[in-house]
């Protein structure tokens, strides 16, 4: 397998994720952009593991497993925050979230 194709695919996925995080105003779509970036990192880790065998066997796969666990925890906490935000403000627009507390 040529390693260029997965690397280019991962770069495109990461670019789409960055665009989703920076451009979208909906909190759920921002979380989807973060997931795209994490999946791009997983693709790079697996491709690097299969093309360049390091001293530790399957080290890229182990790191990818940790990234998957991190992504699952991030989605759980992120969706809980978004649901609470919707209950309080009746909107999940990121622009409408107050950054500092009023006194």
PDB file of C-alpha atoms in Angstrom:
ATOM      1  CA  UNK A   1       0.000   0.000   0.000  1.00  0.00           C
ATOM      2  CA  UNK A   2       1.247   3.441  -0.846  1.00  0.00           C
ATOM      3  CA  UNK A   3       1.323   5.607   2.284  1.00  0.00           C
ATOM      4  CA  UNK A   4       0.639   8.803   0.331  1.00  0.00           C
ATOM      5  CA  UNK A   5      -3.073   8.081  -0.167  1.00  0.00           C
ATOM      6  CA  UNK A   6      -3.955   7.693   3.559  1.00  0.00           C
ATOM      7  CA  UNK A   7      -1.827  10.712   4.471  1.00  0.00           C
ATOM      8  CA  UNK A   8      -3.596  12.898   1.906  1.00  0.00           C
ATOM      9  CA  UNK A   9      -6.973  11.550   3.036  1.00  0.00           C
ATOM     10  CA  UNK A  10      -6.069  12.309   6.658  1.00  0.00           C
ATOM     11  CA  UNK A  11      -4.979  15.821   5.710  1.00  0.00           C
ATOM     12  CA  UNK A  12      -8.298  16.403   3.936  1.00  0.00           C
ATOM     13  CA  UNK A  13     -10.242  15.030   6.916  1.00  0.00           C
ATOM     14  CA  UNK A  14      -8.275  17.218   9.300  1.00  0.00           C
ATOM     15  CA  UNK A  15      -8.822  20.264   7.099  1.00  0.00           C
ATOM     16  CA  UNK A  16     -12.569  19.611   6.993  1.00  0.00           C
ATOM     17  CA  UNK A  17     -12.570  19.242  10.771  1.00  0.00           C
ATOM     18  CA  UNK A  18     -10.727  22.531  11.278  1.00  0.00           C
ATOM     19  CA  UNK A  19     -13.159  24.237   8.911  1.00  0.00           C
ATOM     20  CA  UNK A  20     -16.081  22.769  10.870  1.00  0.00           C
ATOM     21  CA  UNK A  21     -14.694  23.965  14.191  1.00  0.00           C
ATOM     22  CA  UNK A  22     -13.802  27.462  13.013  1.00  0.00           C
ATOM     23  CA  UNK A  23     -16.750  28.201  10.749  1.00  0.00           C
ATOM     24  CA  UNK A  24     -19.806  26.546  12.302  1.00  0.00           C
ATOM     25  CA  UNK A  25     -21.921  28.192  14.970  1.00  0.00           C
ATOM     26  CA  UNK A  26     -23.896  25.131  16.019  1.00  0.00           C
ATOM     27  CA  UNK A  27     -22.267  23.319  18.962  1.00  0.00           C
ATOM     28  CA  UNK A  28     -23.165  19.859  17.640  1.00  0.00           C
ATOM     29  CA  UNK A  29     -21.473  20.620  14.320  1.00  0.00           C
ATOM     30  CA  UNK A  30     -18.407  21.874  16.185  1.00  0.00           C
ATOM     31  CA  UNK A  31     -18.259  18.524  18.003  1.00  0.00           C
ATOM     32  CA  UNK A  32     -18.537  16.744  14.655  1.00  0.00           C
ATOM     33  CA  UNK A  33     -15.577  18.788  13.397  1.00  0.00           C
ATOM     34  CA  UNK A  34     -13.533  17.721  16.420  1.00  0.00           C
ATOM     35  CA  UNK A  35     -14.450  14.097  15.693  1.00  0.00           C
ATOM     36  CA  UNK A  36     -13.251  14.475  12.105  1.00  0.00           C
ATOM     37  CA  UNK A  37      -9.917  15.792  13.354  1.00  0.00           C
ATOM     38  CA  UNK A  38      -9.549  12.894  15.801  1.00  0.00           C
ATOM     39  CA  UNK A  39     -10.347  10.386  13.047  1.00  0.00           C
ATOM     40  CA  UNK A  40      -7.696  11.998  10.836  1.00  0.00           C
ATOM     41  CA  UNK A  41      -5.158  11.541  13.639  1.00  0.00           C
ATOM     42  CA  UNK A  42      -6.215   7.887  13.953  1.00  0.00           C
ATOM     43  CA  UNK A  43      -5.690   7.372  10.233  1.00  0.00           C
ATOM     44  CA  UNK A  44      -2.202   8.884  10.438  1.00  0.00           C
ATOM     45  CA  UNK A  45      -1.291   6.741  13.456  1.00  0.00           C
ATOM     46  CA  UNK A  46      -2.422   3.508  11.788  1.00  0.00           C
ATOM     47  CA  UNK A  47      -0.738   4.381   8.485  1.00  0.00           C
ATOM     48  CA  UNK A  48       2.528   5.260  10.216  1.00  0.00           C
ATOM     49  CA  UNK A  49       2.359   2.015  12.160  1.00  0.00           C
ATOM     50  CA  UNK A  50       1.883  -0.103   9.044  1.00  0.00           C
ATOM     51  CA  UNK A  51       4.488   1.668   6.890  1.00  0.00           C
ATOM     52  CA  UNK A  52       7.288   2.277   9.389  1.00  0.00           C
ATOM     53  CA  UNK A  53       7.617  -0.593  11.828  1.00  0.00           C
ATOM     54  CA  UNK A  54       9.207   0.878  14.943  1.00  0.00           C
ATOM     55  CA  UNK A  55      10.865  -0.887  17.844  1.00  0.00           C
ATOM     56  CA  UNK A  56       7.485  -1.359  19.510  1.00  0.00           C
ATOM     57  CA  UNK A  57       5.124  -3.520  17.445  1.00  0.00           C
ATOM     58  CA  UNK A  58       1.601  -2.159  16.922  1.00  0.00           C
ATOM     59  CA  UNK A  59       2.358   1.072  18.787  1.00  0.00           C
ATOM     60  CA  UNK A  60       0.312   3.171  16.347  1.00  0.00           C
ATOM     61  CA  UNK A  61      -2.679   0.912  16.839  1.00  0.00           C
ATOM     62  CA  UNK A  62      -2.431   1.246  20.611  1.00  0.00           C
ATOM     63  CA  UNK A  63      -2.281   5.042  20.366  1.00  0.00           C
ATOM     64  CA  UNK A  64      -5.251   4.965  17.975  1.00  0.00           C
ATOM     65  CA  UNK A  65      -7.196   2.944  20.534  1.00  0.00           C
ATOM     66  CA  UNK A  66      -6.445   5.606  23.156  1.00  0.00           C
ATOM     67  CA  UNK A  67      -7.628   8.309  20.747  1.00  0.00           C
ATOM     68  CA  UNK A  68     -10.875   6.375  20.186  1.00  0.00           C
ATOM     69  CA  UNK A  69     -11.447   6.150  23.946  1.00  0.00           C
ATOM     70  CA  UNK A  70     -10.691   9.853  24.279  1.00  0.00           C
ATOM     71  CA  UNK A  71     -13.133  10.648  21.469  1.00  0.00           C
ATOM     72  CA  UNK A  72     -15.881   8.615  23.129  1.00  0.00           C
ATOM     73  CA  UNK A  73     -15.370  10.420  26.437  1.00  0.00           C
ATOM     74  CA  UNK A  74     -15.252  13.779  24.649  1.00  0.00           C
ATOM     75  CA  UNK A  75     -18.541  13.103  22.888  1.00  0.00           C
ATOM     76  CA  UNK A  76     -20.200  12.031  26.124  1.00  0.00           C
ATOM     77  CA  UNK A  77     -19.140  15.137  28.008  1.00  0.00           C
ATOM     78  CA  UNK A  78     -19.619  17.444  25.026  1.00  0.00           C
ATOM     79  CA  UNK A  79     -23.159  16.290  24.329  1.00  0.00           C
ATOM     80  CA  UNK A  80     -24.031  16.610  28.020  1.00  0.00           C
ATOM     81  CA  UNK A  81     -22.811  20.211  27.949  1.00  0.00           C
ATOM     82  CA  UNK A  82     -24.729  20.921  24.730  1.00  0.00           C
ATOM     83  CA  UNK A  83     -27.934  19.430  26.170  1.00  0.00           C
ATOM     84  CA  UNK A  84     -27.591  21.519  29.324  1.00  0.00           C
ATOM     85  CA  UNK A  85     -26.928  24.607  27.210  1.00  0.00           C
ATOM     86  CA  UNK A  86     -30.058  23.902  25.181  1.00  0.00           C
ATOM     87  CA  UNK A  87     -32.132  23.471  28.334  1.00  0.00           C
ATOM     88  CA  UNK A  88     -30.898  26.777  29.744  1.00  0.00           C
ATOM     89  CA  UNK A  89     -30.842  28.950  26.599  1.00  0.00           C
ATOM     90  CA  UNK A  90     -33.133  27.059  24.131  1.00  0.00           C
ATOM     91  CA  UNK A  91     -30.330  27.390  21.558  1.00  0.00           C
ATOM     92  CA  UNK A  92     -27.087  25.580  20.794  1.00  0.00           C
ATOM     93  CA  UNK A  93     -25.496  28.458  18.892  1.00  0.00           C
ATOM     94  CA  UNK A  94     -21.928  28.962  20.055  1.00  0.00           C
ATOM     95  CA  UNK A  95     -22.129  32.730  19.450  1.00  0.00           C
ATOM     96  CA  UNK A  96     -24.875  33.135  22.063  1.00  0.00           C
ATOM     97  CA  UNK A  97     -22.935  31.523  24.916  1.00  0.00           C
ATOM     98  CA  UNK A  98     -21.829  34.120  27.493  1.00  0.00           C
ATOM     99  CA  UNK A  99     -18.129  33.798  28.214  1.00  0.00           C
ATOM    100  CA  UNK A 100     -18.177  35.525  31.576  1.00  0.00           C
ATOM    101  CA  UNK A 101     -20.701  35.515  34.360  1.00  0.00           C
ATOM    102  CA  UNK A 102     -22.770  38.638  35.032  1.00  0.00           C
ATOM    103  CA  UNK A 103     -22.633  39.968  38.592  1.00  0.00           C
TER     104      UNK A 103
END
